[in-house]
């Protein structure tokens, strides 16, 4: 499965949702996640993310492993998103900033 990771936080460009053939993205206040049981591993979303936040689970670093659980858990409680929307006004300022996990809103 594919996993949304830290650099999506406070960027949330949503280019990813437009290309997903099975609409398996779910939206929180400042982050998106992929439902692992719905993702068909097509890989279409990965190159679409301007923040390079999407990875195949096999390619995650040790520090990124926490995002497997976050995607699994939050996809169960957040609403589905299948249409692109405007990114936060300051998204570009946050792109690439370190230590964004503590800023994740549930
Ligand atoms: Fe959707 Fe394909 Fe990305 Fe999985 S890999 S989230 S199915 S676009
Ligand atoms: Fe997040 Fe990238 Fe999608 S920033 S909302 S994973 S396009």
Coordinates of C-alpha atoms and ligand atoms in Angstrom, one line a residue:
X1 CA 0.0 0.0 0.0
X2 CA 1.0 3.6 -0.4
X3 CA 1.3 5.9 2.7
X4 CA 1.1 9.6 3.2
X5 CA 3.9 10.9 5.3
X6 CA 5.1 13.9 7.3
X7 CA 5.6 16.5 4.6
X8 CA 1.9 16.5 3.8
X9 CA 1.2 18.1 7.2
X10 CA 0.2 21.8 6.7
X11 CA 0.9 21.5 2.9
X12 CA -2.1 19.3 1.9
X13 CA -2.0 20.2 -1.8
X14 CA -4.6 17.5 -2.6
X15 CA -3.2 16.9 -6.2
X16 CA -3.1 13.2 -5.0
X17 CA -6.8 12.7 -4.7
X18 CA -7.6 13.7 -8.3
X19 CA -5.6 10.8 -9.7
X20 CA -6.6 8.0 -7.4
X21 CA -8.8 5.5 -9.3
X22 CA -10.4 4.1 -6.1
X23 CA -10.8 7.3 -4.1
X24 CA -9.1 6.0 -1.1
X25 CA -7.9 9.3 0.4
X26 CA -9.3 10.7 3.7
X27 CA -9.0 14.2 4.9
X28 CA -8.2 15.7 8.3
X29 CA -7.7 19.3 9.3
X30 CA -4.1 19.6 7.9
X31 CA -3.2 16.2 6.6
X32 CA -4.5 13.5 4.3
X33 CA -4.2 9.7 4.7
X34 CA -4.6 6.7 2.4
X35 CA -6.9 3.8 3.5
X36 CA -4.5 0.8 3.3
X37 CA -7.3 -1.7 2.6
X38 CA -8.7 0.3 -0.3
X39 CA -5.4 1.3 -2.0
X40 CA -4.7 -0.9 -5.1
X41 CA -1.0 0.0 -5.3
X42 CA -1.4 1.7 -8.7
X43 CA 1.3 4.3 -7.8
X44 CA -0.4 7.1 -9.6
X45 CA -0.5 9.4 -6.6
X46 CA 3.2 9.3 -5.7
X47 CA 4.5 11.5 -8.5
X48 CA 1.6 13.9 -8.2
X49 CA 2.4 15.2 -4.7
X50 CA 4.3 18.5 -4.9
X51 CA 5.6 17.8 -1.4
X52 CA 6.9 14.3 -2.2
X53 CA 5.0 13.0 0.8
X54 CA 3.7 9.7 -0.6
X55 CA 5.7 6.5 -0.4
X56 CA 5.1 2.8 -1.0
X57 CA 5.2 1.2 2.4
X58 CA 8.2 -0.9 1.5
X59 CA 10.2 2.3 0.9
X60 CA 9.5 3.9 4.2
X61 CA 12.5 4.8 6.5
X62 CA 12.5 3.8 10.1
X63 CA 11.4 7.3 11.1
X64 CA 8.5 7.1 8.7
X65 CA 7.1 3.8 10.0
X66 CA 4.8 5.6 12.4
X67 CA 2.8 6.9 9.3
X68 CA 1.7 3.3 8.5
X69 CA -0.3 3.3 11.7
X70 CA -1.5 6.9 11.3
X71 CA -2.8 6.3 7.8
X72 CA -4.6 3.1 9.0
X73 CA -6.2 4.6 12.0
X74 CA -7.1 8.1 10.7
X75 CA -8.6 6.7 7.4
X76 CA -11.2 5.0 9.6
X77 CA -12.4 8.3 11.2
X78 CA -11.8 11.0 8.7
X79 CA -14.1 11.8 5.7
X80 CA -13.3 10.8 2.2
X81 CA -11.9 13.3 -0.2
X82 CA -11.9 12.8 -4.0
X83 CA -11.9 16.4 -5.4
X84 CA -8.9 18.7 -5.3
X85 CA -9.3 21.8 -3.2
X86 CA -7.2 24.9 -2.6
X87 CA -4.1 24.3 -0.5
X88 CA -3.6 26.3 2.7
X89 CA -2.4 29.8 1.8
X90 CA 0.9 29.1 3.6
X91 CA 1.4 25.6 2.2
X92 CA 4.6 26.5 0.3
X93 CA 6.1 27.9 3.5
X94 CA 5.7 24.6 5.2
X95 CA 6.9 22.4 2.3
X96 CA 10.1 20.7 3.5
X97 CA 10.0 22.0 7.1
X98 CA 11.2 19.4 9.6
X99 CA 9.4 18.1 12.7
X100 CA 5.8 18.6 11.5
X101 CA 4.4 15.5 13.2
X102 CA 3.7 17.5 16.4
X103 CA 1.6 19.9 14.3
X104 CA -0.7 17.1 13.1
X105 CA -4.4 18.0 13.9
X106 CA -6.8 15.1 14.5
Ligands
LIG1 FE1 -4.9 5.7 -4.9 FE2 -3.2 4.4 -6.5 FE3 -2.3 6.2 -4.7 FE4 -3.2 3.8 -3.8 S1 -1.4 4.1 -5.1 S2 -3.7 5.8 -3.0 S3 -4.9 3.5 -5.3 S4 -3.6 6.6 -6.5
LIG2 FE1 -0.7 15.8 0.9 FE2 0.8 15.6 -1.3 FE3 -1.7 14.9 -1.3 S1 0.8 17.3 0.2 S2 -2.7 16.2 0.2 S3 -0.1 14.0 -0.1 S4 -0.7 16.0 -2.9

